[in-house]
PDB file of C-alpha atoms in Angstrom:
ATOM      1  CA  UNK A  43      83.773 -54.717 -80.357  1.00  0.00           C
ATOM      2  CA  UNK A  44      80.367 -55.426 -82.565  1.00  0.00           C
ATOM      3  CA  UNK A  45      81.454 -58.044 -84.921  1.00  0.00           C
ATOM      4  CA  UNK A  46      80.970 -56.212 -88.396  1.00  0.00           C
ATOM      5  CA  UNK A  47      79.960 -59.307 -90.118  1.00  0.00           C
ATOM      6  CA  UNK A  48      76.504 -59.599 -88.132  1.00  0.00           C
ATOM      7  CA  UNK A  49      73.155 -57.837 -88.732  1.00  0.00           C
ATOM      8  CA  UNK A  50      72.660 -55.718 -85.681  1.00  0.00           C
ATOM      9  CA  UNK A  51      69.558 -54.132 -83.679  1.00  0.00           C
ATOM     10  CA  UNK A  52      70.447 -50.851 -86.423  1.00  0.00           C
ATOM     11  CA  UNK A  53      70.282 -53.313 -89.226  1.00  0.00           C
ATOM     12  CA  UNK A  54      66.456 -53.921 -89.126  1.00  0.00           C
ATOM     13  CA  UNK A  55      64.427 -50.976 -89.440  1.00  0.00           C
ATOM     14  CA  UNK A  56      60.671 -51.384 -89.248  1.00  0.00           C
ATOM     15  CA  UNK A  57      59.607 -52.457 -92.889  1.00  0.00           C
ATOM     16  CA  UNK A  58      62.950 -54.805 -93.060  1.00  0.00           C
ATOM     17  CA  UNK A  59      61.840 -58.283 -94.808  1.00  0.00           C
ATOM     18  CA  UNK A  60      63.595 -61.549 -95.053  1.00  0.00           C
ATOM     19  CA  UNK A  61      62.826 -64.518 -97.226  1.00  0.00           C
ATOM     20  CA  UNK A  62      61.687 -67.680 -95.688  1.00  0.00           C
ATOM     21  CA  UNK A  63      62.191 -71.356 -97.200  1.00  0.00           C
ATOM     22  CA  UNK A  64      61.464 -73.058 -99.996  1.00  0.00           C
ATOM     23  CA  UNK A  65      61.399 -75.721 -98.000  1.00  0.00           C
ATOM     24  CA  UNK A  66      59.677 -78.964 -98.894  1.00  0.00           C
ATOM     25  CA  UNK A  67      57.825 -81.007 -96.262  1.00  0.00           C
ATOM     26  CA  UNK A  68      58.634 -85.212 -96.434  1.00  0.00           C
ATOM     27  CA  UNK A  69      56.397 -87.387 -94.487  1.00  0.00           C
ATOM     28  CA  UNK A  70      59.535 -89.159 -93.094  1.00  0.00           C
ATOM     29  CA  UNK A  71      60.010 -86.004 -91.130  1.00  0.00           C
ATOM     30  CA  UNK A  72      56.405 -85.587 -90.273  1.00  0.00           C
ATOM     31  CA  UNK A  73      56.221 -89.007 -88.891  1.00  0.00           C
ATOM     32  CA  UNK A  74      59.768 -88.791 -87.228  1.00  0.00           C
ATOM     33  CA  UNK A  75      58.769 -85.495 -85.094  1.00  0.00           C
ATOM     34  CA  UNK A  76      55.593 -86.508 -84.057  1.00  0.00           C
ATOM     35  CA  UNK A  77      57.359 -90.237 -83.005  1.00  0.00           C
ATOM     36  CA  UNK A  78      59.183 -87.916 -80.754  1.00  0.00           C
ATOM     37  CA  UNK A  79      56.744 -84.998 -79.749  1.00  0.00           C
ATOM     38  CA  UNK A  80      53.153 -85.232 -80.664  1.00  0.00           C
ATOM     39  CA  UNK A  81      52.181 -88.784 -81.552  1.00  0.00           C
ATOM     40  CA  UNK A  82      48.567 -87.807 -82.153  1.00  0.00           C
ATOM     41  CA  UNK A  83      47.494 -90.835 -84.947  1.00  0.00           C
ATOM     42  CA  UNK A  84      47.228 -87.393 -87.595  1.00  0.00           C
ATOM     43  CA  UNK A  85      50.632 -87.284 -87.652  1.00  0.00           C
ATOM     44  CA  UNK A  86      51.672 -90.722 -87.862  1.00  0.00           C
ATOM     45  CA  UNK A  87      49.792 -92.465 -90.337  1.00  0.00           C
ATOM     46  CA  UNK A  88      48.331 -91.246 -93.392  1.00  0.00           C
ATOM     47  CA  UNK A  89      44.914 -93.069 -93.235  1.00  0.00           C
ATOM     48  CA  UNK A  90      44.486 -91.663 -89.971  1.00  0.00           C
ATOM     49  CA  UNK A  91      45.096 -88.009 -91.164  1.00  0.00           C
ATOM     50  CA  UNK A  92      42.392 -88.394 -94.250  1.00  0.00           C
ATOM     51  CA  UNK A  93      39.905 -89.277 -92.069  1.00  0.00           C
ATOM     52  CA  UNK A  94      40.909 -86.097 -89.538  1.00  0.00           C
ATOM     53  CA  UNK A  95      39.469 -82.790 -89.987  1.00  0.00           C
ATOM     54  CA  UNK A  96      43.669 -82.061 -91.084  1.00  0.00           C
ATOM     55  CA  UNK A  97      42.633 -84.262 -94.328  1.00  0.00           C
ATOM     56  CA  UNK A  98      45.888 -86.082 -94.708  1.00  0.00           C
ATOM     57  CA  UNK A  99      49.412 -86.500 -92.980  1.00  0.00           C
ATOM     58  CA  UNK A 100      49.898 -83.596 -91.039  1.00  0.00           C
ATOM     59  CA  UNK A 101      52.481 -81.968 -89.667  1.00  0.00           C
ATOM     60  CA  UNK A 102      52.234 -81.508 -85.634  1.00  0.00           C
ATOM     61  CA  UNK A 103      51.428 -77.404 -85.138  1.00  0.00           C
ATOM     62  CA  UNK A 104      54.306 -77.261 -83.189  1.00  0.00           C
ATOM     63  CA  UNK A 105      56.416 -79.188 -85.793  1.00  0.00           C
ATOM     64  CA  UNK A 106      55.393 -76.370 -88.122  1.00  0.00           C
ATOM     65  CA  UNK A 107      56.880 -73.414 -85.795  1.00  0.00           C
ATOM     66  CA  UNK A 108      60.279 -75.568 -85.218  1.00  0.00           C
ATOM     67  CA  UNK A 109      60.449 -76.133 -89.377  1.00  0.00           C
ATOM     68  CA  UNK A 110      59.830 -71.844 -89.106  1.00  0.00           C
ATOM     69  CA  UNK A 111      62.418 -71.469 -87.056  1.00  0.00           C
ATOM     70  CA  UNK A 112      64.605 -73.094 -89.193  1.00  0.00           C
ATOM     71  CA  UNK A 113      63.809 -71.305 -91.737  1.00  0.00           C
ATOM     72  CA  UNK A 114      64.221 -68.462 -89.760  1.00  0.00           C
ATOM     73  CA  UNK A 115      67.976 -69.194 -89.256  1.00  0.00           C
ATOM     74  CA  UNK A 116      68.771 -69.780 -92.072  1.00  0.00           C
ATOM     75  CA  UNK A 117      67.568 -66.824 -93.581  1.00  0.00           C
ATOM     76  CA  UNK A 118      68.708 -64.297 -90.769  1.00  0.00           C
ATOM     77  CA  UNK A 119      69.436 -65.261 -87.220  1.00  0.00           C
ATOM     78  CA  UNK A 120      72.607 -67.369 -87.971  1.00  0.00           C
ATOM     79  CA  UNK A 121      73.951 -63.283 -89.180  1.00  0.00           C
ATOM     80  CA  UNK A 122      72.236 -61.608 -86.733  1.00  0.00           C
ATOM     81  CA  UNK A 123      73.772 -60.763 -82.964  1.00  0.00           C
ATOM     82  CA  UNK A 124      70.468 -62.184 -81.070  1.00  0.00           C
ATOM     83  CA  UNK A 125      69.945 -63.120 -77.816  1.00  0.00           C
ATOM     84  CA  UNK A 126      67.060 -64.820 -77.971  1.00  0.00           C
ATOM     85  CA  UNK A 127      63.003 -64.119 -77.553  1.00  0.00           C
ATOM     86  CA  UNK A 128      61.031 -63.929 -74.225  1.00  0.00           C
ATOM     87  CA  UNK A 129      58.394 -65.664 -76.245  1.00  0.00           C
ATOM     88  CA  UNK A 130      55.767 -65.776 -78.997  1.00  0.00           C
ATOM     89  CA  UNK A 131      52.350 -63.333 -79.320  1.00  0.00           C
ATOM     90  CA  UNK A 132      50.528 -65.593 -81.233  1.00  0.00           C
ATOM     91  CA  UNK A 133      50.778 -68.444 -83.455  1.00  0.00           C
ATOM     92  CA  UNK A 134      47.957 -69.376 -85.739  1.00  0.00           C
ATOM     93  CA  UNK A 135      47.885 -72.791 -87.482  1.00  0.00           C
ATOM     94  CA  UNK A 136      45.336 -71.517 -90.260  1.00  0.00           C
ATOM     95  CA  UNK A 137      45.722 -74.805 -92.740  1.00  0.00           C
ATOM     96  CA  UNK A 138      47.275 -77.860 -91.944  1.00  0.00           C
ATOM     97  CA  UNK A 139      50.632 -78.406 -93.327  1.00  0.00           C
ATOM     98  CA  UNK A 140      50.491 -81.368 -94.982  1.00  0.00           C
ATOM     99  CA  UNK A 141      53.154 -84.378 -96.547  1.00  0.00           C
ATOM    100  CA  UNK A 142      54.981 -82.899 -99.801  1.00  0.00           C
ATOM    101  CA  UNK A 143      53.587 -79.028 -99.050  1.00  0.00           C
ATOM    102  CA  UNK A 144      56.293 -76.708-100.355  1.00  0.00           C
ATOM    103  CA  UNK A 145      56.220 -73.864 -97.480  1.00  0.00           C
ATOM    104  CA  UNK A 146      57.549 -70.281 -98.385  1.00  0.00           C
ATOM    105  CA  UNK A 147      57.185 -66.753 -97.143  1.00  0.00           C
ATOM    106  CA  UNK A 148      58.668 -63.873 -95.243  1.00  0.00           C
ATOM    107  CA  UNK A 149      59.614 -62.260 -92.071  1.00  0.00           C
ATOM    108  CA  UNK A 150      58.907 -58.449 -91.834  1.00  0.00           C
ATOM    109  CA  UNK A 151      60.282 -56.037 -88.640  1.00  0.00           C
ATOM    110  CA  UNK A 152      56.665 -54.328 -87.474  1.00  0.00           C
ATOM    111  CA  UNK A 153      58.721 -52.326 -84.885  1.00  0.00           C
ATOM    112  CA  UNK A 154      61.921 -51.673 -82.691  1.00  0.00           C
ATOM    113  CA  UNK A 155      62.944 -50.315 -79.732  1.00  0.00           C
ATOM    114  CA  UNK A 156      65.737 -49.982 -77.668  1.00  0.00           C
ATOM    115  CA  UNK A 157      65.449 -52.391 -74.220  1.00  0.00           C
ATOM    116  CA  UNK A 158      64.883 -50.250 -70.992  1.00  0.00           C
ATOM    117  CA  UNK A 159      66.265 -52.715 -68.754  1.00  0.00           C
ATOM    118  CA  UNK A 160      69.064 -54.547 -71.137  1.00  0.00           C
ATOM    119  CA  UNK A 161      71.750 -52.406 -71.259  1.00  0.00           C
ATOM    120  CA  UNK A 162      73.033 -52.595 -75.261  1.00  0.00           C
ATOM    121  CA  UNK A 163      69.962 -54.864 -76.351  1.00  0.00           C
ATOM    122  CA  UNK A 164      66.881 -53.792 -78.914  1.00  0.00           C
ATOM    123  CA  UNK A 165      63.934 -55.289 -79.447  1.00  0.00           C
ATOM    124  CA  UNK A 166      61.982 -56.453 -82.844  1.00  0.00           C
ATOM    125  CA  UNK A 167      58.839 -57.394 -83.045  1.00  0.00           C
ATOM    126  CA  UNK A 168      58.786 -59.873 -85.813  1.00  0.00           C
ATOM    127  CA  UNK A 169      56.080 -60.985 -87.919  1.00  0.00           C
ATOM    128  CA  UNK A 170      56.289 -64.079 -89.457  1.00  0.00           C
ATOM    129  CA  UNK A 171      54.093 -65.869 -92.629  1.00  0.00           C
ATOM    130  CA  UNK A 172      54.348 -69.356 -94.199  1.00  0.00           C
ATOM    131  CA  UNK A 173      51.980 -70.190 -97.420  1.00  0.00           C
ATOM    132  CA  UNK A 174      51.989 -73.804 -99.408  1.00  0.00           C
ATOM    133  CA  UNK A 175      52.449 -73.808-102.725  1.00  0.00           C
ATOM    134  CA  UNK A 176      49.029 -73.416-103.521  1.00  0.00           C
ATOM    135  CA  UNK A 177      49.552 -69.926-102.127  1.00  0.00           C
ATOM    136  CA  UNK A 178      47.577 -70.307 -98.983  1.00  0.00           C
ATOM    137  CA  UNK A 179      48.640 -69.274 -95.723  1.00  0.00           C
ATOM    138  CA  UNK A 180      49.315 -72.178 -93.423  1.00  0.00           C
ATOM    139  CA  UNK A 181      50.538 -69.943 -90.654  1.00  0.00           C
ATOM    140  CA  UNK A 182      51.323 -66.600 -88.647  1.00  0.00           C
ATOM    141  CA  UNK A 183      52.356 -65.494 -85.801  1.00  0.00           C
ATOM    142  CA  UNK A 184      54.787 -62.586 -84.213  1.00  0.00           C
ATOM    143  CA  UNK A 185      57.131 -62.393 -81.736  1.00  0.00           C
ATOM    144  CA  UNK A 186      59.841 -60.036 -80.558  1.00  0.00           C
ATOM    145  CA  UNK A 187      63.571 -61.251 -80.610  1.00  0.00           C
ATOM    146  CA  UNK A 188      66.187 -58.982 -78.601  1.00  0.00           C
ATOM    147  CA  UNK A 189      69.510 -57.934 -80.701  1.00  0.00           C
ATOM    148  CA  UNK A 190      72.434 -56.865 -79.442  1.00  0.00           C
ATOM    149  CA  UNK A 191      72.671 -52.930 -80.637  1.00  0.00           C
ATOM    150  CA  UNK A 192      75.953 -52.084 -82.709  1.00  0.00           C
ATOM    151  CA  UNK A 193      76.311 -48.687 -80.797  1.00  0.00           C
ATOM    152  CA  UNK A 194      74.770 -48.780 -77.650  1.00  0.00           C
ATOM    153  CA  UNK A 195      75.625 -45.417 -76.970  1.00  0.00           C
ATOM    154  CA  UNK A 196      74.458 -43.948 -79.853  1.00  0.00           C
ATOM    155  CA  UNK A 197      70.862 -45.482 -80.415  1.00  0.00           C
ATOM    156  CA  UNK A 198      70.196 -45.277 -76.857  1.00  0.00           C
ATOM    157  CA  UNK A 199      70.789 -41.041 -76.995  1.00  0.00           C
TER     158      UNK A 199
ATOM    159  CA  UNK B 175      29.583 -94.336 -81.972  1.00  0.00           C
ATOM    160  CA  UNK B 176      32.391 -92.350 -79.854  1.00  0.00           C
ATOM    161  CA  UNK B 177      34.416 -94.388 -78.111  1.00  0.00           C
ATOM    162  CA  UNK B 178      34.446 -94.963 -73.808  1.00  0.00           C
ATOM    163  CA  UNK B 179      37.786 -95.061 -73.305  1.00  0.00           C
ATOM    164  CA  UNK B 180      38.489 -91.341 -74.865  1.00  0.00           C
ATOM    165  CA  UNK B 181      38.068 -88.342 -72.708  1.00  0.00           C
ATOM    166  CA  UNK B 182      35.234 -86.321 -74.555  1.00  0.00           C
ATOM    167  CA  UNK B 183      34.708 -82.408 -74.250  1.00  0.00           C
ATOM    168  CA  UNK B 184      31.981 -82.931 -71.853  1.00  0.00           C
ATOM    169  CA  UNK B 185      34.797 -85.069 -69.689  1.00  0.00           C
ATOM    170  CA  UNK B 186      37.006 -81.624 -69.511  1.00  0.00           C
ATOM    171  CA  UNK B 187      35.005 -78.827 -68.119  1.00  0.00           C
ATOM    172  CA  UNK B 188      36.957 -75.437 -66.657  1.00  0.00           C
ATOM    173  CA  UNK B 189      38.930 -76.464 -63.901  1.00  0.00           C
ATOM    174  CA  UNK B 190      39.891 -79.906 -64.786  1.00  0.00           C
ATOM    175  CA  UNK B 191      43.756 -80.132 -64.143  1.00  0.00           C
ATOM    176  CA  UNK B 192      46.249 -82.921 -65.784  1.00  0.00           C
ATOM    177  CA  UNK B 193      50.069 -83.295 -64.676  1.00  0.00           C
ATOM    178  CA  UNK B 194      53.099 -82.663 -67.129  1.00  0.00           C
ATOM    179  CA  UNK B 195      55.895 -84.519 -66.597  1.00  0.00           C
ATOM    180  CA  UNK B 196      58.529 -84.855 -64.855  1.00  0.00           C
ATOM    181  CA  UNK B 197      60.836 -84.420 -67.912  1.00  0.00           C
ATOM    182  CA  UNK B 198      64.812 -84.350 -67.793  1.00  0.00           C
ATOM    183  CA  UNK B 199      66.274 -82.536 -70.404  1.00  0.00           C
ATOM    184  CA  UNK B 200      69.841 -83.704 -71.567  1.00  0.00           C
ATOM    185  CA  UNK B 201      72.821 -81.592 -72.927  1.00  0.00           C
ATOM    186  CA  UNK B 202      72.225 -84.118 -76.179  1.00  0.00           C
ATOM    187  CA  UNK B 203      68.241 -83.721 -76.708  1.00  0.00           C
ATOM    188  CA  UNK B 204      68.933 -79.797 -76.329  1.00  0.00           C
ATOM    189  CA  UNK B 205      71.848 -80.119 -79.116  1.00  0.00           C
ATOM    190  CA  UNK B 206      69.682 -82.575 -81.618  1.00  0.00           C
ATOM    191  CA  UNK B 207      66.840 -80.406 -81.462  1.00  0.00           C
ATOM    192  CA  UNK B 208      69.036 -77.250 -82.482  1.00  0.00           C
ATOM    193  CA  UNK B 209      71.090 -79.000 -85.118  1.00  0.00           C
ATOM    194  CA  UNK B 210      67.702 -79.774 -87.441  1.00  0.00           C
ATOM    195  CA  UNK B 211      65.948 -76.673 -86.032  1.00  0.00           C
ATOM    196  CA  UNK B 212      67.811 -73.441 -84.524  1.00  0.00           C
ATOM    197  CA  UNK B 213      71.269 -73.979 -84.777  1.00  0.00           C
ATOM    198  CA  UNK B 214      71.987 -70.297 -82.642  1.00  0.00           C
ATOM    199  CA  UNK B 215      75.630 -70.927 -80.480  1.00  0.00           C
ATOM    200  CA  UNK B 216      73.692 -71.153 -76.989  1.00  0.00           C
ATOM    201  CA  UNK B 217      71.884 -74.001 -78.475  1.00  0.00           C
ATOM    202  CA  UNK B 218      74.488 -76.328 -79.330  1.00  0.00           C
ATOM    203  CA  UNK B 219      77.472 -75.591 -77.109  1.00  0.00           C
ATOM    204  CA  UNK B 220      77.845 -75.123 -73.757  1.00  0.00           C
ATOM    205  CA  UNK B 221      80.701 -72.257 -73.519  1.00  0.00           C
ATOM    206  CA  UNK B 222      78.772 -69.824 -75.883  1.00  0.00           C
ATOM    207  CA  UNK B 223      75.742 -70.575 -73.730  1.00  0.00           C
ATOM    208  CA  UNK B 224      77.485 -69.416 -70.657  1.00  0.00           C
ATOM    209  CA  UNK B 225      78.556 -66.436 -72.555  1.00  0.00           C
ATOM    210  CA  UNK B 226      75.272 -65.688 -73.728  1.00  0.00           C
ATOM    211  CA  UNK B 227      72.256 -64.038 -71.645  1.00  0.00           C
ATOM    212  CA  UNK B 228      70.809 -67.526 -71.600  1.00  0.00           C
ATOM    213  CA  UNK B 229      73.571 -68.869 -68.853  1.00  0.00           C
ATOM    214  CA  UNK B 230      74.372 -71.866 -69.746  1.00  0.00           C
ATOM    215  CA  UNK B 231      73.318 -74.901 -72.879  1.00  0.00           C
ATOM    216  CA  UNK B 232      69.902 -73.428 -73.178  1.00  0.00           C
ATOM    217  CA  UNK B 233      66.941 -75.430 -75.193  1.00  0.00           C
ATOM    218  CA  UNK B 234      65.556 -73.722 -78.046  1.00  0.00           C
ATOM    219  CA  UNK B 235      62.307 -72.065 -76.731  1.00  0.00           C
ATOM    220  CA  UNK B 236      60.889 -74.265 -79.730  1.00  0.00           C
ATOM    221  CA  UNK B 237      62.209 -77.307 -78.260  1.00  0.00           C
ATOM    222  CA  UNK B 238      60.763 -76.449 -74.982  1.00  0.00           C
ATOM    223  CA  UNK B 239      57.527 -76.139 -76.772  1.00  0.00           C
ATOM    224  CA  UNK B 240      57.650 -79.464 -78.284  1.00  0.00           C
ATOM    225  CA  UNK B 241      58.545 -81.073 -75.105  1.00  0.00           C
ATOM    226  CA  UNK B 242      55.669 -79.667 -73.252  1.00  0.00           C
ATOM    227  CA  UNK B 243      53.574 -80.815 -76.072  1.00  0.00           C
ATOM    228  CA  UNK B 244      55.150 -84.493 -75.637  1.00  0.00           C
ATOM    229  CA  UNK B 245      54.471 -84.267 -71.726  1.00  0.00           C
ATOM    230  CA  UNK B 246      50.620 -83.009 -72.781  1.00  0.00           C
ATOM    231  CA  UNK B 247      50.308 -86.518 -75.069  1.00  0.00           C
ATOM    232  CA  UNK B 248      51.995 -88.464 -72.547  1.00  0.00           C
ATOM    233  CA  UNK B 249      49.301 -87.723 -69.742  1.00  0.00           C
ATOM    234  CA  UNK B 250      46.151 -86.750 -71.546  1.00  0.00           C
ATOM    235  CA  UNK B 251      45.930 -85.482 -75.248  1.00  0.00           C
ATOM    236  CA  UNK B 252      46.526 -89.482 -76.822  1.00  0.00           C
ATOM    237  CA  UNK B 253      43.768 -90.537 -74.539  1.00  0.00           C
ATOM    238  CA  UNK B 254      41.329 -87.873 -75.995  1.00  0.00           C
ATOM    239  CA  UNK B 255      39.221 -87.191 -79.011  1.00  0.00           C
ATOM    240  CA  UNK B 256      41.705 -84.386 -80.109  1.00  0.00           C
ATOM    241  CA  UNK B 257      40.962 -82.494 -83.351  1.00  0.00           C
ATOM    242  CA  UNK B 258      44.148 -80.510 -83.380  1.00  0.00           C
ATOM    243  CA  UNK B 259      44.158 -76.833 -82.436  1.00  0.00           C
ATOM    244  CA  UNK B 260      44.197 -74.010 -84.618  1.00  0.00           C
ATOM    245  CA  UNK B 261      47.081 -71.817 -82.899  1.00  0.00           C
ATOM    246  CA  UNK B 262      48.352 -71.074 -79.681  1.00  0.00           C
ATOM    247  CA  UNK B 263      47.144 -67.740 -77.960  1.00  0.00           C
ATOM    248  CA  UNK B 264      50.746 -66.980 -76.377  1.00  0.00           C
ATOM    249  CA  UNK B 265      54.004 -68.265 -75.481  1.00  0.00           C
ATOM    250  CA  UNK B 266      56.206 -66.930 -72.456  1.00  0.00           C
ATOM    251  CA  UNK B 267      59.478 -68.136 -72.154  1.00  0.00           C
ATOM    252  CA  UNK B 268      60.246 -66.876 -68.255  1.00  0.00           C
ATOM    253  CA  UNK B 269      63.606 -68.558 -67.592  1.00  0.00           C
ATOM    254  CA  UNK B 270      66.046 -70.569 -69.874  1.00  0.00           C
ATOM    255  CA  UNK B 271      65.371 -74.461 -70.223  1.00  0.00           C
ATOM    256  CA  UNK B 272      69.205 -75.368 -69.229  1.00  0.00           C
ATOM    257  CA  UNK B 273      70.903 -78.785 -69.454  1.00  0.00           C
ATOM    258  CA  UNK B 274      70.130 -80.746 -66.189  1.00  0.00           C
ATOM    259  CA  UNK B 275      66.690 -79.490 -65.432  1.00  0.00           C
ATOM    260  CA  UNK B 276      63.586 -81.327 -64.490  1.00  0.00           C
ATOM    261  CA  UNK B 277      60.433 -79.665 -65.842  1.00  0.00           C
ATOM    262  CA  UNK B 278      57.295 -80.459 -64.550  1.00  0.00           C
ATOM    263  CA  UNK B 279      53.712 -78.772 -64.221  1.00  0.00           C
ATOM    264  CA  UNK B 280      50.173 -78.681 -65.192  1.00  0.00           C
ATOM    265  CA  UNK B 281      47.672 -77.964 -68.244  1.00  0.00           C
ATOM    266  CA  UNK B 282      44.140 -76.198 -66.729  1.00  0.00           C
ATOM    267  CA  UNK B 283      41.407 -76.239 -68.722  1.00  0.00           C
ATOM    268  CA  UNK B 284      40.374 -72.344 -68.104  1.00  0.00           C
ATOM    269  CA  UNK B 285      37.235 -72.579 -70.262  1.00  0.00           C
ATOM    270  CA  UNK B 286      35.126 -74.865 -72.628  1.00  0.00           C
ATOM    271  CA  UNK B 287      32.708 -73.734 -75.208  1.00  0.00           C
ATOM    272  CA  UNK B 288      30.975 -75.836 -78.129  1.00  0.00           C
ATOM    273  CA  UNK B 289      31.828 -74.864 -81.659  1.00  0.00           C
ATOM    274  CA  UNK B 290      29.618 -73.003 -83.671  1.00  0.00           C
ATOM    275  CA  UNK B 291      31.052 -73.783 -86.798  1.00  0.00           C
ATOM    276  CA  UNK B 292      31.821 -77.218 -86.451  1.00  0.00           C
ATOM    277  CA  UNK B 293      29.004 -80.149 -85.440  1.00  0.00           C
ATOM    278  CA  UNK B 294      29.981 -82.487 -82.918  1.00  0.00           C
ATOM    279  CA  UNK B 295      33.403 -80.158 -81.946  1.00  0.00           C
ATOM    280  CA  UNK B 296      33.529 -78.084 -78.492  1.00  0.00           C
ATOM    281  CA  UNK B 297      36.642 -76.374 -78.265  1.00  0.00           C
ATOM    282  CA  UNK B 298      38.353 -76.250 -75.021  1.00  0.00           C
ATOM    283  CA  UNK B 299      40.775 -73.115 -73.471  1.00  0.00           C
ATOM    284  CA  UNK B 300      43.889 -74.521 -71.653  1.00  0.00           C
ATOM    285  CA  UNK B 301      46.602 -73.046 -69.978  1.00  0.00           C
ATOM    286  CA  UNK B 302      49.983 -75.314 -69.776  1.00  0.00           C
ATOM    287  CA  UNK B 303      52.500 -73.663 -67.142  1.00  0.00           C
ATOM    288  CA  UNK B 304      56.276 -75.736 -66.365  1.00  0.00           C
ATOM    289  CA  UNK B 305      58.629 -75.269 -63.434  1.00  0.00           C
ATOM    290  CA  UNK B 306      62.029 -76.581 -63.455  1.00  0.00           C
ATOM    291  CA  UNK B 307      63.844 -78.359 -60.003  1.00  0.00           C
ATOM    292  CA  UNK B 308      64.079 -74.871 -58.078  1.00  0.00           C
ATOM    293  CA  UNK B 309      60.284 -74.545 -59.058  1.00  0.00           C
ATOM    294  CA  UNK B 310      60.814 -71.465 -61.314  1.00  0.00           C
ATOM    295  CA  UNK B 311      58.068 -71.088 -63.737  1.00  0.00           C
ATOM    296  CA  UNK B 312      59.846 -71.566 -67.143  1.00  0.00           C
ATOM    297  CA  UNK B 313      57.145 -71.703 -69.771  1.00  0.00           C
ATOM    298  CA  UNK B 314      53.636 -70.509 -69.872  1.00  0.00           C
ATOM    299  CA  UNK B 315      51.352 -70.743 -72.406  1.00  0.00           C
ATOM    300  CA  UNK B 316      47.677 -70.849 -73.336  1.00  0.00           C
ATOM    301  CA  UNK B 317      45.566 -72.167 -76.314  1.00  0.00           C
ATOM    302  CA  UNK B 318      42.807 -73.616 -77.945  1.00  0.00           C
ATOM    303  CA  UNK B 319      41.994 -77.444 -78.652  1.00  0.00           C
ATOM    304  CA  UNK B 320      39.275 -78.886 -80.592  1.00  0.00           C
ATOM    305  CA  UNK B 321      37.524 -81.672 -78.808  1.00  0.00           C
ATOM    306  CA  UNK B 322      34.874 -84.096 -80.074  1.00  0.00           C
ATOM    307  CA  UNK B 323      31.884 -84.398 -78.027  1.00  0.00           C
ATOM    308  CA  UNK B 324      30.378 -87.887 -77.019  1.00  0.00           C
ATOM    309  CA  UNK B 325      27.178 -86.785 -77.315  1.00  0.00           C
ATOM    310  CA  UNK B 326      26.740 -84.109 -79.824  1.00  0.00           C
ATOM    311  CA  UNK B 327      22.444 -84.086 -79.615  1.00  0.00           C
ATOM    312  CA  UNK B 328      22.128 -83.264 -75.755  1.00  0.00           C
ATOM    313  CA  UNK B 329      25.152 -80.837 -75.273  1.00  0.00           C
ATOM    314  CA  UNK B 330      23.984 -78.673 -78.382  1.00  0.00           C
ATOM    315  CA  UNK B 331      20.913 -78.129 -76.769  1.00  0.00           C
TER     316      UNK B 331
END
């Protein structure tokens, strides 16, 4: 039985949007995830980011996507009956994301369908945006998630 | 002056290979990375992993990102004149990233062009593929990095 309490494939229409962060960037955590996954020096130090084209203490690019994801559960997937992604479109790092950035934004459902080869899944294609709080956009990118359906027989007619 | 020990642009043209890993991914790495970052049940406990389409404790695809990115600093990026990247063209996750699994591969450097926009930058295409133990392919991906060149006069030209 489809647990009531969980957004389902039915739930999210194309045009459905969910709120992403506030959530504000420390350097501790810059520093700590680049210690562990990309210790380029423009993540590490601060002198070393000011005189990179990044201008400053930067978050990694792929630091960026994992702090999206989070905001990404928190916002939606924690309620939602997913089953994961079979990967990302695109991802485009447009500004760096710097030390004390505030990052906000949104995730809108371009499209659905129902899987031909998951029995019971649907597919969204997601689109996802982060801006600073200077209002620019730091980054984009879309990828489709699969959902469990509520009513597989139903949708599927 | 750029410096000799750095790979430059003109030190990377298409074709030039460079080895990722090996990498062994623990039950606990998988678990830490989901706690701060996608906390989704077949991240962070093994029963509701088997239960899920994933098969067993599956790494965020996130976390499988940053790991390849730490296996791409660990054999070539900290030993080049990296200027970041400005987004990734696409991300397939093939197979799940279980508990257990050795990941290994290669980055390819499919194409290398000089920047228009930015003196004394060429930007380089790579493609980044990883295999686990059985040798499935479990992550592909391609994208853009900025490179400096060591001599910007004669490669313009």
């Amino acid at each position: 039985m489809p647990d009531d309490s969980l957004l389902h494939f039915e739930d999210m229409p194309p045009g459905t949007t969910f709120p992403l962060g506030p959530k504000h960037v420390t350097a501790d955590e810059i520093i700590a995830f680049a210690m562990e996954y990309d210790a380029q020096p423009m993540h590490l130090d601060a002198e070393a980011g000011r005189q990179s084209i990044l201008g400053g203490l930067a978050a990694s690019g792929w630091h960026s996507c994992a702090m999206m994801m989070r905001m990404m559960t928190d916002s939606y997937l924690l309620r939602t009956a997913a089953e994961g992604a079979p990967g990302v479109d695109y991802v485009k790092w447009k500004k760096p994301v710097l030390a004390g950035d505030v990052l906000s934004g949104e995730t809108r459902v371009l499209d659905s369908r129902v899987s031909q080869s998951r029995p019971g899944i649907g597919i969204v294609s997601l689109r996802h945006e982060l801006r600073n709080q200077k209002g620019d956009t730091v980054l984009e990118s879309e990828n489709p998630v699969m959902i469990r359906l509520r009513d597989p027989g139903s949708t599927n007619a």
